Amino acid sequence: MNILITGGAGYIGSHVVKQIIENTDHSVVIIDNLSTGSLKTIKTLNEIRQQTGKNTELTFIEADLKDFQMIEGIFKAKKFDAVIHFAASIVVPESVKNPIKYYMNNTVNTTNLINLCLKYGVNRFIFSSTAAVYGQPDEIPVKETTPTQPINPYGRSKLMSETVLNDVGAHTEFKYIILRYFNVAGADLKIRIGQRFPNATHLIKVAAETAVGKRDKMYVFGTDYPTPDGTCIRDYIHVDDLADAHIKSLEYLNDNNSDVFNCGYGRGYSVLEVINTMKEVSGVDFKVEYTGRREGDPAILIADNTKILNNLNWKPQYDDLKLICKTALEWEKKLLQEEV
Ligand SMILES: NC(=O)c1ccc[n+]([C@@H]2O[C@H](COP(=O)([O-])OP(=O)(O)OC[C@H]3O[C@@H](n4cnc5c(N)ncnc54)[C@H](O)[C@@H]3O)[C@@H](O)[C@H]2O)c1
């Protein structure tokens, strides 16, 4: 197959590109505007491709999805068999301040991409969605059938794209898989790629940055939640297990219809458990400051992953908080060396 991957220079997209290069015979075209992605990641992916010795292709095109003409030109020039769509704006507080950015980038640009798939006969589409579509869910663990009630523009912008996919898929040959990611963390086990973009808000990334001394302290937002230690509980999935779910989703569409799957391990860890694990694997007793709750943080968010386990040929391999923290930490050390 020839697969278009939008956002392939970013964190999760690059891990999927890596796995496609290493584990399949598909060729990949990456479109990325490098707003949060990095050319260094593209360079590393090219090195990984060369090391495989395969003659599959990896092409990078710097382009913005909002440039409809340019994107259509790429669809015209290359015949794609599938699209995996990661490119998006992903910071929840920013989406509250600047909702238009989120609806334009996440909903309008996605709709255009789907339209181009219909026009150029690309009938397989894998979409990066998020647990944010559930908002503050009434049931834990969260099932795919749990009502979607997003509480911020980021979650709503993603849910709108899901709606477009549903409506388009209902009357055409076009098939899609929606993957609703829970908390994605960790890095490539060989520490070649990872989460590069600075000012991350993801807990494990922040804890790793604090452990290596990039931050002098980190904050815990809220200690009075109805959880055993009072801090929020989340379902952390290693980025390489998540990446594998994309490859399995593509295979699934060969013989099955469109569907939606939660991506998580089905169990959660509290903020304090994560911090203590990062302290343990790093050997650094970094400073932690306790402060009030942030608006809109549900106490507990855990995926019911029964559906993905039963339907996709997906077998998670890295369901291990220590391993997740260790790879995140080693990646952060590598970034620090780059800066020296
Ligand atoms: N990181 C998480 O925990 C998480 C959780 C749930 C869902 N997601 C979803 O996963 C996807 C990937 O997230 P990520 O963490 O890898 O983020 P990321 O910011 O590292 O990757 C996004 C990539 O898309 C590119 N991009 C953004 N807008 C673009 C545009 N208009 N045109 C071309 N390229 C564009 C960026 O440069 C970047 O390389 C997103 O769709 C996000 O909503 C992420």
Short mmCIF file of C-alpha atoms and ligand atoms in Angstrom, two decimals:
data_model
loop_
_atom_site.label_atom_id
_atom_site.label_comp_id
_atom_site.label_asym_id
_atom_site.label_seq_id
_atom_site.Cartn_x
_atom_site.Cartn_y
_atom_site.Cartn_z
CA MET A 1 0.00 0.00 0.00
CA ASN A 2 0.92 3.62 -0.38
CA ILE A 3 -0.20 5.36 2.81
CA LEU A 4 -0.64 9.07 3.41
CA ILE A 5 0.18 10.01 6.99
CA THR A 6 -0.71 13.54 8.07
CA GLY A 7 1.17 14.77 11.13
CA GLY A 8 3.86 12.11 10.68
CA ALA A 9 6.56 14.48 11.96
CA GLY A 10 4.76 14.66 15.32
CA TYR A 11 4.85 12.46 18.39
CA ILE A 12 2.35 9.67 17.73
CA GLY A 13 2.44 9.88 13.94
CA SER A 14 6.22 9.34 13.86
CA HIS A 15 5.90 6.14 15.91
CA VAL A 16 3.34 4.83 13.42
CA VAL A 17 5.59 5.75 10.47
CA LYS A 18 8.47 3.96 12.22
CA GLN A 19 6.42 0.78 12.68
CA ILE A 20 5.14 0.82 9.10
CA ILE A 21 8.70 1.21 7.81
CA GLU A 22 10.10 -1.51 10.05
CA ASN A 23 7.26 -4.03 10.12
CA THR A 24 5.46 -3.77 6.75
CA ASP A 25 6.16 -3.36 3.04
CA HIS A 26 4.00 -0.27 2.68
CA SER A 27 5.33 3.06 1.39
CA VAL A 28 4.58 6.25 3.26
CA VAL A 29 4.02 9.88 2.30
CA ILE A 30 4.09 12.26 5.26
CA ILE A 31 2.38 15.63 5.08
CA ASP A 32 3.25 17.93 7.97
CA ASN A 33 3.46 21.71 8.40
CA LEU A 34 6.04 21.30 11.21
CA SER A 35 3.97 23.49 13.53
CA THR A 36 4.67 21.04 16.35
CA GLY A 37 6.44 18.34 14.35
CA SER A 38 10.15 18.32 13.64
CA LEU A 39 12.52 17.86 10.72
CA LYS A 40 14.85 16.03 13.11
CA THR A 41 12.17 13.36 13.47
CA ILE A 42 11.88 13.08 9.68
CA LYS A 43 15.65 12.69 9.45
CA THR A 44 15.62 9.88 12.03
CA LEU A 45 12.73 8.15 10.22
CA ASN A 46 14.75 8.27 6.99
CA GLU A 47 17.72 6.70 8.80
CA ILE A 48 15.47 3.96 10.17
CA ARG A 49 14.13 3.33 6.65
CA GLN A 50 17.64 3.05 5.22
CA GLN A 51 18.60 0.55 7.92
CA THR A 52 15.73 -1.76 6.95
CA GLY A 53 17.33 -2.30 3.54
CA LYS A 54 13.83 -2.48 2.00
CA ASN A 55 13.02 -0.57 -1.15
CA THR A 56 9.80 0.90 0.24
CA GLU A 57 9.57 4.67 -0.03
CA LEU A 58 9.32 7.36 2.61
CA THR A 59 8.48 10.81 1.29
CA PHE A 60 8.11 13.96 3.33
CA ILE A 61 6.11 16.91 2.01
CA GLU A 62 6.03 20.11 4.05
CA ALA A 63 2.48 21.33 3.58
CA ASP A 64 -0.38 22.72 5.61
CA LEU A 65 -3.72 20.92 5.45
CA LYS A 66 -5.42 24.29 5.20
CA ASP A 67 -3.82 24.73 1.77
CA PHE A 68 -6.60 22.79 0.00
CA GLN A 69 -5.11 23.32 -3.47
CA MET A 70 -1.71 21.97 -2.52
CA ILE A 71 -3.21 18.98 -0.69
CA GLU A 72 -5.40 18.17 -3.70
CA GLY A 73 -2.28 18.39 -5.90
CA ILE A 74 -0.65 15.74 -3.69
CA PHE A 75 -3.72 13.46 -4.00
CA LYS A 76 -3.61 13.93 -7.79
CA ALA A 77 0.10 13.17 -8.05
CA LYS A 78 0.20 10.13 -5.73
CA LYS A 79 -2.25 7.28 -5.63
CA PHE A 80 -2.97 6.57 -1.98
CA ASP A 81 -4.54 3.37 -0.69
CA ALA A 82 -5.14 4.67 2.81
CA VAL A 83 -4.88 7.78 4.98
CA ILE A 84 -3.86 7.87 8.63
CA HIS A 85 -4.76 11.30 9.93
CA PHE A 86 -2.88 12.61 12.97
CA ALA A 87 -2.41 16.29 12.11
CA ALA A 88 -4.33 18.42 14.56
CA SER A 89 -4.08 21.08 17.23
CA ILE A 90 -4.15 19.30 20.57
CA VAL A 91 -3.90 21.66 23.57
CA VAL A 92 -7.16 21.80 25.51
CA PRO A 93 -6.70 25.19 27.28
CA GLU A 94 -5.64 26.77 23.97
CA SER A 95 -8.82 25.40 22.37
CA VAL A 96 -10.87 27.23 25.00
CA LYS A 97 -9.07 30.52 24.27
CA ASN A 98 -8.95 30.10 20.49
CA PRO A 99 -11.77 27.77 19.41
CA ILE A 100 -11.68 28.87 15.77
CA LYS A 101 -8.13 27.53 15.42
CA TYR A 102 -9.40 24.14 16.60
CA TYR A 103 -12.52 24.01 14.45
CA MET A 104 -10.51 25.11 11.39
CA ASN A 105 -7.56 22.78 11.87
CA ASN A 106 -9.29 19.80 13.40
CA THR A 107 -12.73 19.84 11.79
CA VAL A 108 -12.56 21.87 8.56
CA ASN A 109 -9.19 20.48 7.43
CA THR A 110 -10.27 16.94 8.31
CA THR A 111 -13.48 17.39 6.32
CA ASN A 112 -11.46 18.55 3.33
CA LEU A 113 -9.18 15.53 3.65
CA ILE A 114 -12.19 13.18 3.73
CA ASN A 115 -13.61 14.97 0.70
CA LEU A 116 -10.36 14.42 -1.20
CA CYS A 117 -10.45 10.73 -0.24
CA LEU A 118 -13.91 10.46 -1.79
CA LYS A 119 -12.84 12.37 -4.90
CA TYR A 120 -9.69 10.30 -5.47
CA GLY A 121 -11.07 6.91 -4.42
CA VAL A 122 -9.11 6.47 -1.18
CA ASN A 123 -11.38 4.20 0.82
CA ARG A 124 -9.51 3.56 4.05
CA PHE A 125 -9.12 6.20 6.72
CA ILE A 126 -7.75 5.91 10.26
CA PHE A 127 -8.62 8.85 12.48
CA SER A 128 -6.91 10.00 15.69
CA SER A 129 -9.67 10.78 18.10
CA THR A 130 -9.49 11.23 21.84
CA ALA A 131 -11.01 10.33 25.19
CA ALA A 132 -11.86 14.05 25.35
CA VAL A 133 -14.97 13.26 23.27
CA TYR A 134 -16.44 11.63 26.41
CA GLY A 135 -16.06 14.77 28.54
CA GLN A 136 -16.92 13.90 32.15
CA PRO A 137 -18.27 10.38 31.56
CA ASP A 138 -20.96 8.92 33.80
CA GLU A 139 -19.48 5.42 33.71
CA ILE A 140 -15.95 4.15 34.36
CA PRO A 141 -14.41 2.34 32.58
CA VAL A 142 -15.56 4.24 29.51
CA LYS A 143 -17.08 2.18 26.69
CA GLU A 144 -17.34 3.25 23.05
CA THR A 145 -21.10 3.44 23.65
CA THR A 146 -20.73 5.77 26.65
CA PRO A 147 -22.43 9.06 25.64
CA THR A 148 -20.06 11.56 24.02
CA GLN A 149 -20.37 14.88 25.81
CA PRO A 150 -17.12 16.80 25.21
CA ILE A 151 -16.61 19.77 27.51
CA ASN A 152 -14.13 21.82 25.47
CA PRO A 153 -13.64 22.93 21.86
CA TYR A 154 -10.77 20.44 21.36
CA GLY A 155 -13.04 17.48 22.19
CA ARG A 156 -15.93 18.96 20.20
CA SER A 157 -13.72 19.61 17.16
CA LYS A 158 -12.72 15.94 17.17
CA LEU A 159 -16.26 14.69 17.74
CA MET A 160 -17.44 16.77 14.77
CA SER A 161 -14.88 15.02 12.58
CA GLU A 162 -16.15 11.69 13.88
CA THR A 163 -19.65 12.77 12.81
CA VAL A 164 -18.42 13.64 9.31
CA LEU A 165 -16.79 10.20 9.05
CA ASN A 166 -19.99 8.49 10.23
CA ASP A 167 -22.17 10.33 7.76
CA VAL A 168 -19.83 9.87 4.81
CA GLY A 169 -19.19 6.21 5.58
CA ALA A 170 -22.91 5.45 5.76
CA HIS A 171 -23.49 5.96 2.02
CA THR A 172 -20.18 5.28 0.28
CA GLU A 173 -17.45 2.68 -0.16
CA PHE A 174 -15.36 4.78 2.20
CA LYS A 175 -14.40 2.90 5.40
CA TYR A 176 -12.84 4.33 8.51
CA ILE A 177 -11.60 3.42 11.96
CA ILE A 178 -11.87 5.98 14.73
CA LEU A 179 -9.31 5.39 17.48
CA ARG A 180 -10.10 7.22 20.71
CA TYR A 181 -6.77 7.52 22.50
CA PHE A 182 -6.55 7.78 26.27
CA ASN A 183 -3.28 9.16 27.74
CA VAL A 184 -0.42 8.49 25.36
CA ALA A 185 3.07 8.38 26.86
CA GLY A 186 6.60 6.98 26.60
CA ALA A 187 8.97 6.78 23.64
CA ASP A 188 10.52 4.37 21.15
CA LEU A 189 12.29 1.58 23.08
CA LYS A 190 15.54 2.36 21.27
CA ILE A 191 15.04 6.05 22.15
CA ARG A 192 15.33 7.19 18.52
CA ILE A 193 12.09 9.18 18.48
CA GLY A 194 9.78 10.60 21.14
CA GLN A 195 7.75 13.63 22.10
CA ARG A 196 9.80 16.63 20.97
CA PHE A 197 7.54 19.61 21.25
CA PRO A 198 8.42 21.84 24.24
CA ASN A 199 5.89 23.16 26.79
CA ALA A 200 4.05 19.85 26.86
CA THR A 201 1.19 19.49 29.29
CA HIS A 202 1.23 15.67 29.39
CA LEU A 203 1.93 14.46 32.94
CA ILE A 204 4.59 11.85 32.14
CA LYS A 205 6.46 14.23 29.81
CA VAL A 206 6.35 16.96 32.47
CA ALA A 207 7.55 14.54 35.15
CA ALA A 208 10.42 13.42 32.87
CA GLU A 209 11.37 17.05 32.18
CA THR A 210 11.41 17.73 35.91
CA ALA A 211 13.47 14.61 36.63
CA VAL A 212 16.19 15.71 34.17
CA GLY A 213 16.19 19.26 35.60
CA LYS A 214 14.51 21.08 32.70
CA ARG A 215 11.91 22.27 35.21
CA ASP A 216 12.74 23.13 38.81
CA LYS A 217 9.44 21.65 40.04
CA MET A 218 6.14 20.28 38.80
CA TYR A 219 2.57 20.82 39.92
CA VAL A 220 -0.15 18.45 41.03
CA PHE A 221 -3.55 19.92 40.22
CA GLY A 222 -5.99 18.85 42.92
CA THR A 223 -5.55 16.47 45.83
CA ASP A 224 -9.18 16.21 46.90
CA TYR A 225 -10.63 14.03 44.13
CA PRO A 226 -12.69 10.99 45.15
CA THR A 227 -9.77 8.60 44.45
CA PRO A 228 -7.63 6.60 46.92
CA ASP A 229 -4.87 9.24 47.13
CA GLY A 230 -7.00 12.24 46.10
CA THR A 231 -5.30 12.82 42.73
CA CYS A 232 -6.73 12.17 39.26
CA ILE A 233 -6.48 8.72 37.71
CA ARG A 234 -5.71 8.19 34.02
CA ASP A 235 -5.14 5.27 31.64
CA TYR A 236 -1.60 5.62 30.22
CA ILE A 237 -0.86 3.77 26.98
CA HIS A 238 2.65 3.35 25.58
CA VAL A 239 2.98 5.09 22.23
CA ASP A 240 4.29 1.96 20.49
CA ASP A 241 1.27 -0.10 21.56
CA LEU A 242 -0.93 2.70 20.27
CA ALA A 243 1.04 2.82 17.01
CA ASP A 244 0.47 -0.90 16.53
CA ALA A 245 -3.29 -0.37 16.90
CA HIS A 246 -3.16 1.78 13.73
CA ILE A 247 -1.49 -0.96 11.72
CA LYS A 248 -4.00 -3.49 13.05
CA SER A 249 -6.84 -1.09 12.17
CA LEU A 250 -5.66 -0.93 8.55
CA GLU A 251 -5.60 -4.74 8.39
CA TYR A 252 -9.04 -4.91 10.02
CA LEU A 253 -10.56 -2.77 7.28
CA ASN A 254 -9.62 -5.42 4.67
CA ASP A 255 -12.52 -7.60 5.81
CA ASN A 256 -14.58 -5.48 8.15
CA ASN A 257 -16.67 -2.35 8.27
CA SER A 258 -15.99 1.02 9.81
CA ASP A 259 -15.82 1.11 13.58
CA VAL A 260 -14.66 3.00 16.65
CA PHE A 261 -12.27 1.68 19.30
CA ASN A 262 -11.00 2.97 22.63
CA CYS A 263 -7.22 2.75 22.95
CA GLY A 264 -6.06 2.24 26.51
CA TYR A 265 -4.97 -0.56 28.83
CA GLY A 266 -8.18 -0.60 30.84
CA ARG A 267 -6.55 0.39 34.10
CA GLY A 268 -5.44 3.63 35.63
CA TYR A 269 -2.72 5.22 37.72
CA SER A 270 -3.03 8.30 39.88
CA VAL A 271 -0.94 11.42 39.37
CA LEU A 272 0.98 10.58 42.55
CA GLU A 273 1.64 7.01 41.40
CA VAL A 274 3.06 8.35 38.15
CA ILE A 275 5.26 10.89 39.94
CA ASN A 276 6.54 8.28 42.38
CA THR A 277 7.30 5.89 39.51
CA MET A 278 9.22 8.63 37.67
CA LYS A 279 11.15 9.40 40.88
CA GLU A 280 11.96 5.71 41.27
CA VAL A 281 13.16 5.10 37.70
CA SER A 282 15.16 8.35 37.60
CA GLY A 283 16.52 8.17 41.14
CA VAL A 284 15.73 11.90 41.47
CA ASP A 285 13.53 13.16 44.28
CA PHE A 286 12.36 16.22 42.33
CA LYS A 287 10.21 18.95 43.80
CA VAL A 288 6.44 18.68 43.54
CA GLU A 289 4.03 21.48 44.42
CA TYR A 290 0.40 20.79 45.27
CA THR A 291 -2.16 23.23 43.96
CA GLY A 292 -5.90 23.47 43.25
CA ARG A 293 -7.95 21.55 40.72
CA ARG A 294 -7.97 22.59 37.06
CA GLU A 295 -11.33 23.23 35.51
CA GLY A 296 -12.76 20.30 33.58
CA ASP A 297 -10.47 17.50 34.79
CA PRO A 298 -12.56 14.38 35.44
CA ALA A 299 -11.46 12.46 38.57
CA ILE A 300 -11.02 9.15 36.75
CA LEU A 301 -10.67 8.35 33.06
CA ILE A 302 -10.09 4.71 32.20
CA ALA A 303 -10.84 2.97 28.90
CA ASP A 304 -12.92 -0.13 28.62
CA ASN A 305 -10.70 -1.78 25.99
CA THR A 306 -12.75 -4.97 25.60
CA LYS A 307 -13.84 -4.03 22.09
CA ILE A 308 -10.38 -3.42 20.65
CA LEU A 309 -8.99 -6.55 22.35
CA ASN A 310 -11.83 -8.69 20.97
CA ASN A 311 -11.94 -7.29 17.44
CA LEU A 312 -8.52 -6.08 16.31
CA ASN A 313 -5.62 -8.46 16.32
CA TRP A 314 -4.02 -6.10 18.84
CA LYS A 315 -1.92 -7.42 21.72
CA PRO A 316 -0.45 -4.71 23.93
CA GLN A 317 3.18 -5.37 24.84
CA TYR A 318 4.20 -2.42 26.98
CA ASP A 319 1.51 -2.21 29.66
CA ASP A 320 4.10 -1.32 32.29
CA LEU A 321 4.18 2.09 33.96
CA LYS A 322 7.88 1.77 34.83
CA LEU A 323 8.77 1.06 31.20
CA ILE A 324 6.63 3.97 30.01
CA CYS A 325 8.31 6.33 32.51
CA LYS A 326 11.79 4.96 31.74
CA THR A 327 11.46 5.47 27.96
CA ALA A 328 10.03 8.98 28.51
CA LEU A 329 12.95 9.76 30.84
CA GLU A 330 15.65 8.40 28.49
CA TRP A 331 14.11 10.38 25.64
CA GLU A 332 14.21 13.55 27.73
CA LYS A 333 17.90 12.93 28.51
CA LYS A 334 18.54 12.55 24.79
CA LEU A 335 16.82 15.88 24.08
CA LEU A 336 18.96 17.48 26.77
CA GLN A 337 22.16 16.18 25.09
CA GLU A 338 21.00 17.66 21.77
CA GLU A 339 20.78 21.08 23.41
CA VAL A 340 24.34 20.91 24.75
N1 LIG B 1 -0.84 12.97 22.70
C1 LIG B 1 -1.95 12.48 23.24
O1 LIG B 1 -1.96 12.08 24.41
C2 LIG B 1 -3.21 12.39 22.42
C3 LIG B 1 -4.37 11.93 23.05
C4 LIG B 1 -5.54 11.82 22.31
C5 LIG B 1 -5.54 12.12 20.96
N2 LIG B 1 -4.41 12.59 20.36
C6 LIG B 1 -4.47 12.91 18.92
O2 LIG B 1 -3.36 12.31 18.28
C7 LIG B 1 -2.96 13.09 17.16
C8 LIG B 1 -1.46 13.29 17.19
O3 LIG B 1 -1.12 13.93 18.41
P1 LIG B 1 0.38 14.11 18.89
O4 LIG B 1 0.41 13.97 20.35
O5 LIG B 1 1.29 13.27 18.06
O6 LIG B 1 0.61 15.65 18.55
P2 LIG B 1 1.79 16.39 17.77
O7 LIG B 1 1.52 17.84 17.95
O8 LIG B 1 3.11 15.85 18.17
O9 LIG B 1 1.52 15.95 16.26
C9 LIG B 1 0.65 16.64 15.39
C10 LIG B 1 1.39 16.81 14.08
O10 LIG B 1 0.52 17.40 13.12
C11 LIG B 1 1.17 18.48 12.48
N3 LIG B 1 0.12 19.43 12.07
C12 LIG B 1 -0.76 20.09 12.87
N4 LIG B 1 -1.59 20.84 12.12
C13 LIG B 1 -1.24 20.64 10.82
C14 LIG B 1 -1.73 21.14 9.58
N5 LIG B 1 -2.73 22.02 9.53
N6 LIG B 1 -1.15 20.72 8.44
C15 LIG B 1 -0.11 19.84 8.47
N7 LIG B 1 0.40 19.33 9.62
C16 LIG B 1 -0.17 19.73 10.78
C17 LIG B 1 2.15 19.03 13.50
O11 LIG B 1 3.24 19.73 12.95
C18 LIG B 1 2.61 17.74 14.19
O12 LIG B 1 3.71 17.16 13.54
C19 LIG B 1 -3.78 14.37 17.22
O13 LIG B 1 -4.82 14.27 16.26
C20 LIG B 1 -4.33 14.38 18.63
O14 LIG B 1 -5.58 15.04 18.69
C21 LIG B 1 -3.24 12.73 21.07
#
